[in-house]
Backbone as JSON, one array per atom type, in Angstrom:
{
  "sequence": "MNISVIIPVYNGAATIIEAIDSVIKQKIDGDITYNIEIIVVNDGSQDNTLNILARYIEEIKAKNIKVINTENGGVSCARNIGIKAAKYEWVAFLDADDVWCENKLSIQIKHIKSIKSPVNFIGSARNHEELYLYGKKITSLYKVKPLDLLIKIFPQTSTALVKKEALLNCGLYDVNMTHCEDADLWIRICSLNGGFYYHPESTVITGGGKYNVGVSGLSSDLKKMEAGICQMLRKTYLRGQISYFSYIFFYMFYKVKYIRRLTIVWIRRFM",
  "N": [[6.54, -48.21, -137.4], [6.47, -49.86, -140.48], [5.02, -52.56, -142.16], [4.97, -55.07, -144.61], [3.15, -57.9, -145.16], [3.63, -60.98, -146.56], [1.87, -63.51, -148.1], [2.02, -66.4, -149.68], [-0.1, -68.54, -151.58], [-1.38, -71.68, -152.48], [-3.97, -73.58, -153.48], [-5.12, -73.3, -150.9], [-7.53, -73.16, -149.48], [-8.56, -74.24, -147.13], [-7.02, -73.27, -145.04], [-6.17, -70.6, -145.34], [-7.64, -68.39, -144.31], [-7.4, -68.57, -141.54], [-4.67, -68.11, -141.31], [-4.45, -65.42, -142.25], [-6.09, -64.18, -140.34], [-4.49, -64.47, -138.07], [-2.6, -62.55, -138.47], [-4.06, -60.15, -138.58], [-5.08, -60.08, -136.0], [-3.0, -59.46, -134.31], [-1.55, -58.5, -131.23], [-1.03, -55.31, -129.84], [1.6, -54.2, -128.01], [2.25, -52.2, -125.29], [4.16, -49.38, -126.07], [4.54, -50.06, -128.67], [4.07, -49.59, -132.06], [2.67, -50.01, -135.32], [2.11, -50.18, -138.88], [0.29, -52.21, -141.17], [0.25, -54.0, -144.22], [-1.32, -56.58, -146.04], [-0.34, -58.92, -148.32], [-1.59, -61.2, -150.37], [-0.55, -63.73, -152.38], [-1.88, -65.41, -154.87], [-1.1, -68.39, -156.11], [-1.96, -69.57, -158.64], [-4.13, -71.19, -157.75], [-6.3, -74.05, -157.72], [-8.54, -74.68, -156.35], [-11.22, -73.36, -154.3], [-10.01, -71.11, -153.22], [-9.78, -68.36, -154.01], [-12.46, -67.45, -154.02], [-13.15, -67.75, -151.33], [-11.34, -65.95, -150.17], [-12.24, -63.5, -151.3], [-14.83, -63.3, -150.22], [-14.23, -63.2, -147.5], [-12.68, -60.82, -147.28], [-14.61, -58.96, -148.01], [-16.47, -59.32, -145.94], [-15.11, -58.46, -143.6], [-14.5, -55.95, -144.3], [-11.96, -55.18, -145.21], [-9.3, -53.03, -145.92], [-6.66, -53.18, -146.17], [-5.75, -55.48, -147.33], [-4.4, -57.07, -150.03], [-4.89, -58.91, -152.97], [-3.07, -60.8, -155.19], [-3.15, -62.29, -158.28], [-1.63, -64.96, -159.97], [-0.11, -67.07, -162.46], [0.62, -70.52, -161.77], [3.69, -70.78, -160.36], [5.27, -71.66, -158.4], [6.38, -71.5, -154.94], [8.57, -69.8, -154.39], [8.65, -68.03, -156.56], [6.15, -66.83, -156.17], [6.54, -65.55, -153.69], [8.55, -63.72, -154.42], [7.11, -62.08, -156.18], [5.36, -60.93, -154.35], [7.19, -59.56, -152.69], [8.21, -57.61, -154.46], [5.9, -56.16, -154.87], [5.42, -55.07, -152.42], [4.88, -52.25, -150.35], [6.01, -51.26, -148.11], [8.74, -50.71, -145.73], [9.63, -52.9, -144.27], [9.46, -56.46, -144.6], [7.46, -59.23, -143.97], [7.08, -62.76, -143.78], [4.6, -65.28, -144.31], [3.43, -68.49, -144.39], [0.63, -70.08, -145.98], [-0.48, -72.12, -144.51], [0.38, -71.79, -141.96], [0.37, -70.15, -138.71], [0.64, -67.04, -137.01], [1.74, -66.38, -133.68], [0.01, -64.38, -131.26], [1.53, -62.27, -130.31], [3.64, -61.9, -131.99], [4.72, -59.85, -133.76], [5.06, -57.72, -131.94], [7.0, -58.72, -130.15], [9.2, -59.01, -131.9], [9.58, -56.43, -132.92], [10.25, -55.07, -130.58], [12.72, -56.28, -130.01], [14.2, -55.42, -132.26], [14.24, -52.66, -131.81], [15.82, -52.63, -129.55], [18.35, -53.16, -130.4], [21.36, -51.65, -131.15], [22.81, -51.34, -133.47], [22.5, -51.44, -137.15], [19.7, -53.35, -138.32], [18.82, -55.99, -140.39], [17.47, -58.35, -140.62], [15.34, -60.45, -138.73], [14.56, -63.38, -137.04], [12.9, -66.25, -135.55], [12.25, -68.84, -133.05], [9.99, -71.6, -133.67], [6.95, -73.32, -132.89], [7.76, -73.71, -130.28], [10.28, -74.81, -130.29], [13.74, -75.57, -129.54], [16.89, -74.05, -130.12], [20.11, -75.16, -130.82], [23.5, -74.37, -131.08], [26.74, -75.25, -131.89], [26.76, -76.94, -129.71], [25.63, -75.46, -127.68], [22.78, -74.07, -126.12], [20.65, -71.63, -127.5], [19.63, -68.92, -125.79], [18.97, -66.28, -125.66], [18.71, -63.1, -127.41], [20.4, -63.35, -130.47], [23.15, -62.72, -132.55], [23.5, -63.66, -135.78], [25.88, -65.51, -137.67], [27.25, -66.11, -140.99], [28.43, -68.69, -141.06], [27.01, -70.06, -139.08], [24.58, -70.52, -140.34], [25.23, -72.36, -142.21], [25.89, -74.54, -140.72], [23.51, -75.17, -139.44], [20.18, -75.17, -140.61], [18.17, -72.5, -140.32], [16.27, -69.52, -139.48], [12.79, -70.7, -139.48], [10.7, -69.91, -142.28], [8.23, -68.46, -141.87], [8.7, -67.09, -139.57], [10.24, -64.95, -140.14], [11.26, -61.53, -140.36], [12.08, -59.0, -142.42], [14.21, -56.51, -143.86], [13.11, -54.84, -146.71], [14.88, -53.7, -148.52], [17.21, -55.17, -148.05], [16.46, -57.65, -149.05], [16.12, -57.05, -151.77], [18.71, -56.29, -152.4], [20.14, -58.67, -152.34], [19.12, -60.24, -154.32], [16.66, -61.61, -154.15], [14.45, -64.55, -153.93], [15.71, -67.61, -155.26], [14.3, -68.82, -158.01], [14.72, -71.17, -159.27], [15.24, -73.07, -157.44], [13.82, -75.68, -155.55], [13.91, -76.75, -153.06], [15.21, -75.91, -149.87], [15.38, -73.25, -150.51], [14.92, -71.12, -148.85], [17.06, -71.25, -147.0], [19.14, -70.69, -148.74], [18.55, -68.03, -149.46], [18.65, -66.8, -146.94], [21.36, -67.07, -146.2], [22.57, -65.52, -148.1], [21.54, -62.98, -147.48], [22.6, -62.66, -144.9], [25.37, -62.77, -145.41], [25.83, -60.71, -147.3], [24.55, -58.41, -146.36], [24.53, -58.39, -143.53], [23.66, -57.77, -140.03], [21.86, -59.72, -139.01], [19.62, -61.44, -137.11], [18.52, -63.66, -134.45], [15.96, -64.76, -132.26], [14.97, -66.55, -129.28], [12.3, -66.76, -128.44], [9.24, -68.29, -129.18], [7.3, -67.69, -132.02], [5.59, -68.51, -133.99], [3.23, -70.92, -135.19], [3.57, -73.9, -136.78], [2.61, -76.57, -138.98], [0.53, -77.52, -137.37], [1.6, -77.33, -134.88], [3.28, -79.4, -134.3], [6.32, -80.98, -133.34], [9.22, -80.61, -135.26], [11.22, -83.0, -136.39], [12.75, -83.5, -138.55], [13.24, -85.93, -139.74], [11.14, -87.51, -140.32], [9.88, -87.72, -142.74], [9.21, -88.92, -146.13], [11.65, -90.98, -147.79], [12.23, -90.08, -150.34], [11.6, -87.36, -150.17], [13.57, -86.54, -148.37], [15.81, -86.93, -149.95], [15.46, -84.98, -151.94], [15.61, -82.72, -150.32], [18.23, -82.92, -149.4], [19.58, -82.62, -151.81], [18.89, -79.98, -152.37], [20.18, -78.65, -150.26], [22.86, -79.14, -150.89], [22.99, -77.78, -153.3], [22.58, -75.15, -152.43], [24.92, -74.88, -150.9], [26.93, -75.1, -152.88], [26.38, -72.81, -154.42], [26.98, -70.86, -152.54], [29.72, -71.24, -152.27], [30.58, -70.66, -154.91], [30.03, -67.97, -155.03], [32.13, -67.02, -153.64], [32.06, -66.89, -150.89], [32.75, -68.8, -149.09], [35.62, -70.88, -148.44], [37.39, -73.29, -150.53], [38.13, -75.5, -149.02], [36.28, -75.3, -146.9], [33.97, -75.72, -148.37], [34.24, -78.43, -149.19], [34.33, -79.63, -146.68], [31.74, -79.03, -145.58], [30.18, -80.22, -147.52], [30.69, -82.96, -147.14], [29.79, -83.09, -144.53], [27.02, -82.59, -144.82], [26.35, -84.84, -146.32], [26.78, -86.92, -144.51], [24.84, -86.26, -142.57], [22.56, -86.63, -144.11], [22.65, -89.41, -144.66], [22.39, -90.35, -142.06], [19.78, -89.44, -141.38], [18.28, -90.77, -143.31], [18.74, -93.39, -142.55], [17.43, -93.45, -140.07], [14.79, -93.08, -140.9], [14.35, -95.46, -142.32], [14.71, -97.36, -140.29], [12.56, -96.72, -138.6], [10.49, -97.35, -140.28], [10.43, -100.11, -140.31], [10.04, -100.86, -137.73]],
  "CA": [[7.14, -49.24, -138.24], [5.56, -50.27, -141.54], [5.33, -53.95, -142.49], [4.2, -55.78, -145.63], [3.1, -59.34, -144.86], [3.45, -61.69, -147.82], [1.33, -64.86, -147.89], [1.78, -67.14, -150.91], [-1.09, -69.6, -151.34], [-1.77, -72.56, -153.58], [-5.0, -74.5, -152.98], [-5.1, -73.17, -149.44], [-8.85, -72.74, -149.02], [-8.84, -74.74, -145.78], [-6.17, -72.67, -144.01], [-5.74, -69.23, -145.62], [-8.3, -67.4, -143.46], [-6.77, -68.64, -140.21], [-3.37, -67.45, -141.43], [-4.68, -63.97, -142.3], [-6.61, -63.78, -139.03], [-3.39, -64.39, -137.1], [-1.92, -61.26, -138.71], [-4.98, -59.08, -138.21], [-5.33, -60.1, -134.56], [-1.79, -59.2, -133.55], [-1.73, -57.61, -130.09], [-0.08, -54.21, -129.74], [2.11, -54.22, -126.64], [2.86, -50.97, -124.81], [4.35, -48.28, -127.02], [4.82, -50.61, -129.99], [3.09, -49.23, -133.08], [3.05, -50.39, -136.68], [1.09, -50.29, -139.92], [0.43, -53.48, -141.88], [-0.49, -54.39, -145.42], [-1.25, -58.02, -146.27], [-0.32, -59.24, -149.75], [-1.81, -62.62, -150.63], [-0.21, -64.06, -153.77], [-2.54, -66.65, -155.26], [-0.19, -69.02, -157.07], [-2.69, -70.44, -159.56], [-4.94, -72.17, -157.01], [-7.35, -74.74, -158.48], [-9.7, -74.86, -155.47], [-12.01, -72.13, -154.15], [-9.26, -70.14, -152.42], [-10.11, -66.99, -154.4], [-13.82, -67.13, -153.56], [-13.09, -67.62, -149.88], [-10.66, -64.69, -149.9], [-13.12, -62.38, -151.67], [-15.91, -63.24, -149.24], [-13.63, -62.79, -146.22], [-12.31, -59.4, -147.37], [-15.87, -58.21, -148.01], [-17.1, -59.43, -144.62], [-14.42, -57.66, -142.58], [-14.28, -54.62, -144.88], [-10.52, -54.96, -145.12], [-8.72, -52.16, -146.93], [-5.2, -53.38, -146.19], [-5.46, -56.8, -147.89], [-4.31, -57.07, -151.5], [-4.75, -60.25, -153.55], [-2.43, -60.81, -156.51], [-3.32, -63.57, -158.96], [-0.57, -65.28, -160.91], [-0.05, -68.47, -162.86], [1.4, -71.33, -160.84], [5.13, -70.72, -160.63], [6.0, -72.12, -157.23], [6.33, -70.6, -153.79], [9.62, -68.78, -154.49], [8.17, -67.03, -157.52], [5.05, -66.1, -155.53], [7.11, -64.65, -152.68], [9.22, -62.63, -155.13], [6.06, -61.17, -156.65], [4.9, -60.2, -153.17], [8.25, -58.63, -152.27], [8.25, -56.49, -155.4], [4.67, -55.37, -154.72], [5.36, -54.51, -151.07], [5.09, -50.8, -150.32], [6.61, -50.86, -146.84], [10.18, -50.91, -145.53], [9.87, -54.24, -143.74], [8.67, -57.54, -145.19], [7.3, -60.45, -143.16], [6.55, -63.88, -144.56], [3.72, -66.22, -143.62], [2.87, -69.51, -145.27], [-0.83, -70.12, -145.87], [-0.89, -73.14, -143.54], [0.97, -71.45, -140.66], [-0.27, -69.03, -138.0], [1.47, -66.28, -136.09], [1.3, -66.15, -132.31], [-0.61, -63.05, -131.21], [2.51, -61.23, -129.96], [4.79, -62.09, -132.87], [5.31, -58.59, -134.2], [5.48, -56.93, -130.78], [8.27, -59.27, -129.68], [10.29, -58.75, -132.83], [9.83, -54.99, -132.99], [10.98, -54.73, -129.35], [14.12, -56.69, -130.19], [14.82, -54.53, -133.24], [14.47, -51.37, -131.15], [16.85, -52.78, -128.52], [19.65, -53.34, -131.05], [21.91, -50.32, -131.46], [23.36, -51.33, -134.84], [21.46, -51.7, -138.15], [19.1, -54.69, -138.38], [18.25, -56.32, -141.69], [16.7, -59.59, -140.55], [15.16, -61.08, -137.43], [13.72, -64.57, -137.07], [12.7, -66.8, -134.21], [11.82, -70.23, -132.92], [8.59, -71.9, -133.98], [6.47, -74.52, -132.19], [8.49, -73.81, -129.01], [11.51, -75.58, -130.46], [14.96, -74.98, -129.01], [17.99, -74.03, -131.07], [21.45, -75.39, -130.29], [24.6, -74.14, -132.0], [28.03, -75.61, -131.3], [26.5, -77.61, -128.44], [25.07, -74.53, -126.7], [21.4, -73.64, -126.36], [20.48, -70.19, -127.68], [18.62, -68.52, -124.8], [18.72, -64.84, -125.74], [18.9, -62.55, -128.75], [21.68, -63.85, -130.99], [23.56, -62.21, -133.86], [23.84, -64.85, -136.57], [26.97, -65.42, -138.64], [27.02, -67.01, -142.13], [28.82, -70.06, -140.71], [25.91, -70.66, -138.31], [23.52, -70.92, -141.26], [25.7, -73.56, -142.9], [25.86, -75.64, -139.75], [22.11, -75.51, -139.17], [19.24, -74.37, -141.39], [17.21, -71.79, -139.47], [14.99, -69.88, -138.86], [11.71, -71.06, -140.4], [10.31, -68.75, -143.1], [7.11, -67.67, -141.33], [9.15, -66.3, -138.42], [11.17, -63.92, -140.61], [10.93, -60.12, -140.59], [13.27, -58.64, -143.19], [14.21, -55.25, -144.59], [12.89, -55.03, -148.15], [16.12, -53.32, -149.21], [18.15, -56.3, -147.95], [15.98, -58.67, -149.98], [16.42, -56.61, -153.13], [20.17, -56.25, -152.56], [20.73, -60.01, -152.5], [18.58, -60.91, -155.49], [15.4, -62.31, -153.89], [14.48, -66.01, -153.94], [16.12, -68.3, -156.49], [13.1, -69.56, -158.45], [15.13, -72.47, -159.79], [15.38, -73.99, -156.31], [12.55, -76.16, -155.0], [14.15, -77.13, -151.67], [16.24, -75.1, -149.2], [15.45, -71.9, -151.09], [15.01, -70.17, -147.74], [18.43, -71.27, -146.51], [19.95, -70.0, -149.74], [18.29, -66.6, -149.33], [19.11, -66.34, -145.62], [22.82, -66.95, -146.15], [22.93, -64.36, -148.93], [21.23, -61.78, -146.69], [23.56, -62.58, -143.8], [26.71, -62.52, -145.93], [25.92, -59.47, -148.07], [23.99, -57.27, -145.65], [24.77, -58.43, -142.1], [22.51, -57.39, -139.22], [20.98, -60.88, -139.07], [19.41, -61.82, -135.71], [17.58, -64.73, -134.07], [15.57, -64.75, -130.85], [14.44, -67.87, -128.94], [10.86, -66.79, -128.18], [8.5, -68.9, -130.28], [6.32, -66.72, -132.51], [4.8, -69.08, -135.08], [2.81, -72.32, -135.12], [3.59, -74.54, -138.1], [2.28, -77.99, -138.96], [-0.34, -77.84, -136.24], [2.35, -77.27, -133.63], [4.07, -80.62, -134.09], [7.77, -80.79, -133.34], [9.81, -81.03, -136.53], [12.48, -83.68, -136.13], [13.53, -83.5, -139.76], [13.55, -87.26, -140.24], [9.9, -88.28, -140.34], [9.28, -87.71, -144.06], [9.57, -89.97, -147.06], [13.06, -90.95, -148.19], [12.32, -89.26, -151.55], [11.63, -85.97, -149.73], [14.89, -86.31, -147.79], [16.76, -86.84, -151.06], [15.28, -83.66, -152.54], [16.12, -81.74, -149.36], [19.69, -83.02, -149.42], [20.03, -82.02, -153.07], [18.75, -78.53, -152.21], [21.24, -78.18, -149.37], [24.12, -79.16, -151.64], [22.9, -76.69, -154.28], [22.81, -73.93, -151.66], [26.34, -74.86, -150.53], [27.72, -74.81, -154.08], [26.17, -71.4, -154.76], [27.72, -70.07, -151.56], [31.14, -71.35, -152.64], [30.83, -69.96, -156.18], [30.02, -66.52, -154.75], [33.36, -66.68, -152.93], [31.75, -66.61, -149.49], [33.45, -69.81, -148.3], [36.8, -71.43, -149.11], [37.22, -74.63, -151.1], [38.2, -76.43, -147.89], [34.99, -75.25, -146.22], [32.99, -76.34, -149.26], [34.4, -79.88, -149.09], [33.95, -80.03, -145.31], [30.29, -79.0, -145.41], [29.6, -81.21, -148.43], [30.75, -84.24, -146.43], [28.94, -82.93, -143.35], [25.63, -82.76, -145.25], [26.17, -86.23, -146.74], [26.66, -87.72, -143.28], [23.53, -85.98, -141.99], [21.55, -87.26, -144.97], [22.69, -90.86, -144.41], [21.83, -90.57, -140.72], [18.33, -89.26, -141.44], [17.73, -91.85, -144.12], [18.8, -94.6, -141.71], [16.37, -93.36, -139.07], [13.52, -93.31, -141.6], [14.23, -96.88, -142.63], [14.53, -98.09, -139.02], [11.18, -96.49, -138.15], [9.57, -98.02, -141.2], [10.37, -101.55, -140.03], [9.85, -101.11, -136.29]],
  "C": [[6.1, -49.74, -139.24], [5.97, -51.63, -142.1], [4.39, -54.48, -143.57], [4.29, -57.27, -145.34], [2.75, -60.09, -146.14], [3.03, -63.13, -147.54], [1.12, -65.51, -149.26], [0.79, -68.27, -150.64], [-1.34, -70.37, -152.63], [-2.73, -73.61, -153.02], [-5.05, -74.5, -151.46], [-6.43, -72.75, -148.85], [-9.11, -73.12, -147.57], [-8.1, -73.97, -144.69], [-5.92, -71.18, -144.16], [-6.37, -68.21, -144.68], [-7.7, -67.4, -142.06], [-5.41, -67.95, -140.22], [-3.53, -65.93, -141.43], [-5.18, -63.45, -140.96], [-5.48, -63.6, -138.01], [-2.57, -63.12, -137.27], [-2.79, -60.11, -138.22], [-5.14, -58.96, -136.71], [-4.07, -59.97, -133.72], [-2.06, -58.21, -132.43], [-0.63, -56.55, -130.08], [0.31, -54.07, -128.28], [2.78, -52.9, -126.29], [2.95, -49.9, -125.86], [4.71, -48.76, -128.42], [3.71, -50.21, -130.96], [3.6, -49.64, -134.46], [1.84, -50.34, -137.6], [1.36, -51.57, -140.72], [-0.35, -53.46, -143.19], [-0.29, -55.89, -145.6], [-1.35, -58.27, -147.77], [-0.44, -60.75, -149.89], [-1.52, -62.87, -152.11], [-0.81, -65.43, -154.09], [-1.78, -67.29, -156.42], [-0.92, -70.04, -157.94], [-3.52, -71.52, -158.88], [-6.04, -72.75, -157.89], [-8.59, -75.0, -157.64], [-10.44, -73.53, -155.36], [-11.33, -71.1, -153.24], [-9.67, -68.71, -152.74], [-11.48, -66.57, -153.91], [-13.85, -66.91, -152.06], [-12.42, -66.31, -149.49], [-11.56, -63.49, -150.17], [-14.23, -62.21, -150.65], [-15.4, -62.73, -147.89], [-13.31, -61.29, -146.22], [-13.55, -58.52, -147.34], [-16.51, -58.2, -146.63], [-16.44, -58.53, -143.59], [-14.11, -56.25, -143.07], [-12.8, -54.23, -144.84], [-10.02, -54.09, -146.27], [-7.2, -52.36, -147.06], [-4.82, -54.77, -146.68], [-5.51, -56.71, -149.42], [-4.12, -58.51, -151.97], [-4.17, -60.11, -154.96], [-2.58, -62.2, -157.1], [-2.2, -63.78, -159.97], [-0.67, -66.75, -161.32], [0.86, -69.23, -161.91], [2.87, -71.35, -161.24], [5.95, -71.21, -159.47], [6.08, -71.05, -156.16], [7.39, -69.5, -153.87], [9.21, -67.66, -155.44], [7.07, -66.18, -156.9], [5.57, -65.12, -154.49], [7.82, -63.47, -153.34], [8.23, -61.6, -155.66], [5.56, -60.31, -155.5], [5.91, -59.17, -152.7], [8.27, -57.4, -153.16], [7.03, -55.58, -155.26], [4.59, -54.66, -153.37], [5.68, -53.02, -151.07], [5.82, -50.35, -149.06], [8.08, -51.29, -146.73], [10.52, -52.32, -145.07], [8.94, -55.24, -144.4], [8.65, -58.72, -144.22], [6.69, -61.53, -144.04], [5.64, -64.73, -143.68], [3.2, -67.21, -144.64], [1.39, -69.68, -144.98], [-1.33, -71.17, -144.9], [-0.21, -72.97, -142.19], [0.17, -70.33, -140.01], [0.75, -68.35, -137.09], [0.88, -66.33, -134.69], [0.91, -64.68, -132.19], [0.37, -61.93, -130.9], [3.75, -61.27, -130.85], [5.48, -60.77, -133.23], [5.8, -57.74, -133.04], [6.82, -57.41, -130.25], [9.41, -58.86, -130.6], [10.6, -57.26, -132.96], [10.59, -54.52, -131.75], [12.45, -55.1, -129.48], [14.84, -55.76, -131.16], [15.16, -53.18, -132.61], [15.59, -51.44, -130.12], [18.25, -52.88, -129.1], [20.16, -51.98, -131.54], [22.47, -50.22, -132.88], [22.25, -51.65, -135.84], [21.0, -53.16, -138.15], [18.49, -54.88, -139.76], [17.32, -57.52, -141.65], [16.55, -60.0, -139.09], [14.19, -62.24, -137.6], [13.69, -65.2, -135.7], [12.47, -68.3, -134.25], [10.37, -70.36, -133.39], [8.23, -73.18, -133.22], [7.24, -74.79, -130.9], [9.71, -74.71, -129.1], [12.7, -74.82, -129.87], [16.07, -75.08, -130.05], [19.32, -74.21, -130.34], [22.47, -75.13, -131.4], [25.91, -74.43, -131.28], [27.86, -76.21, -129.91], [25.9, -76.72, -127.37], [23.66, -74.1, -127.1], [21.35, -72.12, -126.48], [19.32, -69.73, -126.79], [18.3, -67.03, -124.82], [18.95, -64.38, -127.18], [20.31, -62.86, -129.25], [21.95, -63.26, -132.37], [24.14, -63.36, -134.67], [24.97, -64.54, -137.55], [26.69, -66.38, -139.8], [27.35, -68.47, -141.82], [27.71, -70.78, -139.95], [24.85, -71.23, -139.24], [23.93, -72.1, -142.13], [25.65, -74.77, -141.99], [24.44, -76.11, -139.5], [21.2, -74.59, -139.97], [18.18, -73.79, -140.47], [17.25, -70.32, -139.87], [13.94, -70.21, -139.93], [11.14, -69.79, -141.05], [9.26, -67.86, -142.46], [7.49, -66.87, -140.09], [9.91, -65.05, -138.85], [10.53, -62.55, -140.79], [12.19, -59.49, -141.18], [13.12, -57.26, -143.82], [14.03, -55.53, -146.09], [14.17, -54.73, -148.93], [17.13, -54.46, -149.19], [17.76, -57.42, -148.9], [16.33, -58.31, -151.42], [17.92, -56.64, -153.41], [20.75, -57.62, -152.89], [20.06, -60.82, -153.61], [17.34, -61.74, -155.29], [15.57, -63.83, -153.9], [14.96, -66.53, -155.29], [14.97, -69.19, -156.94], [13.44, -70.91, -159.05], [15.33, -73.51, -158.69], [14.0, -74.38, -155.79], [12.68, -76.6, -153.55], [15.31, -76.29, -151.14], [16.42, -73.73, -149.83], [15.53, -70.84, -150.01], [16.43, -70.08, -147.2], [19.36, -70.52, -147.45], [19.79, -68.49, -149.63], [18.85, -66.06, -148.02], [20.63, -66.12, -145.63], [23.3, -65.8, -147.04], [22.66, -63.06, -148.18], [22.28, -61.58, -145.61], [24.95, -62.2, -144.29], [26.85, -61.14, -146.56], [25.49, -58.24, -147.29], [24.35, -57.22, -144.17], [23.51, -58.07, -141.33], [21.45, -58.46, -139.16], [20.84, -61.44, -137.65], [18.36, -62.93, -135.55], [17.23, -64.55, -132.6], [14.82, -66.04, -130.52], [12.96, -67.92, -128.6], [10.14, -67.35, -129.4], [7.38, -67.97, -130.72], [5.39, -67.27, -133.59], [4.44, -70.53, -134.78], [2.78, -72.87, -136.54], [3.21, -76.01, -137.94], [1.41, -78.41, -137.8], [0.38, -77.87, -134.91], [3.2, -78.49, -133.35], [5.55, -80.3, -134.18], [8.36, -81.37, -134.62], [11.17, -81.67, -136.28], [13.34, -83.8, -137.38], [13.82, -84.87, -140.35], [12.29, -88.1, -140.42], [9.28, -88.39, -141.73], [9.68, -88.91, -144.89], [11.04, -89.85, -147.45], [13.25, -90.11, -149.45], [12.36, -87.77, -151.2], [13.0, -85.62, -149.14], [15.94, -86.16, -148.89], [16.68, -85.48, -151.73], [15.83, -82.56, -151.63], [17.65, -81.74, -149.37], [20.26, -82.4, -150.68], [19.95, -80.5, -153.01], [19.83, -77.94, -151.33], [22.57, -78.11, -150.11], [24.14, -78.06, -152.71], [23.16, -75.35, -153.61], [24.29, -73.78, -151.32], [27.21, -74.49, -151.74], [27.58, -73.35, -154.5], [26.96, -70.49, -153.82], [29.21, -70.08, -151.88], [31.44, -70.55, -153.91], [30.77, -68.44, -156.03], [31.27, -66.08, -154.01], [33.16, -66.42, -151.46], [32.3, -67.67, -148.54], [34.63, -70.33, -149.12], [36.49, -72.81, -149.69], [37.25, -75.68, -150.0], [36.87, -76.48, -147.15], [33.9, -75.92, -147.05], [33.05, -77.86, -149.15], [33.95, -80.37, -147.71], [32.44, -80.09, -145.17], [29.59, -79.97, -146.36], [29.58, -82.58, -147.75], [29.84, -84.23, -145.2], [27.47, -83.17, -143.71], [25.36, -84.2, -145.69], [26.0, -87.15, -145.53], [25.3, -87.52, -142.63], [22.42, -86.65, -142.79], [21.49, -88.77, -144.73], [22.09, -91.18, -143.05], [20.31, -90.48, -140.74], [17.66, -90.38, -142.22], [17.71, -93.15, -143.33], [17.68, -94.6, -140.68], [15.01, -93.62, -139.7], [13.31, -94.8, -141.86], [14.04, -97.71, -141.37], [13.1, -97.94, -138.53], [10.17, -97.23, -139.02], [9.39, -99.5, -140.85], [10.23, -101.88, -138.55], [8.39, -101.49, -136.01]]
}
């Protein structure tokens, strides 16, 4: 199995090496074999990210790490550049401030091999979080439906392993979106290509391993996130992938969730 790992970075001097190390130090389990290329897309960093990368690559004599420099265009643009440059069939994403668990690829490749039908996407839990859908905990490999991705935004980007062809088929990341761009891409992959899977084993550490409750940020951040979700929903409707009734239902659903989260933020602020 051949995998291109895409790491967009902007002013990530403090974390980029740990992220790359987590890819290089992946453990090969049993008969699992794979080749890896690492594509670091430097999105116009203003710190010493480039110097640190150059020194690191020289020290470890890495021949499978490619650094692409580009003007600052945002993370979606950087990921798209990486996808287009990828030479392998599978693409994995890793943010510069996240780290993979040492058995991330082995777990996911095993799952892919166990599935008898075509697989285009597999993602997982992160930070040992649990996923509930329709009131039920997901405890085993799960085939995701587009409706699932409207009810809950998952999985996190750094857990994803995706067929490059599926990414190209659905038009890559929307560079005009600044929030929920992953959810928008995931639902396009799931709707247009199918073969979209999730497994509950945690394979990535994000944010230092802290549990993400989704309500601890600033109210301004929540507003931007809510706007991104509604933009994703409208795009899904305009593509004809959901009915008008479903569009209205989920629009109200997202508004209620936003008000709930905003209320929790304000309560915590004054406690």
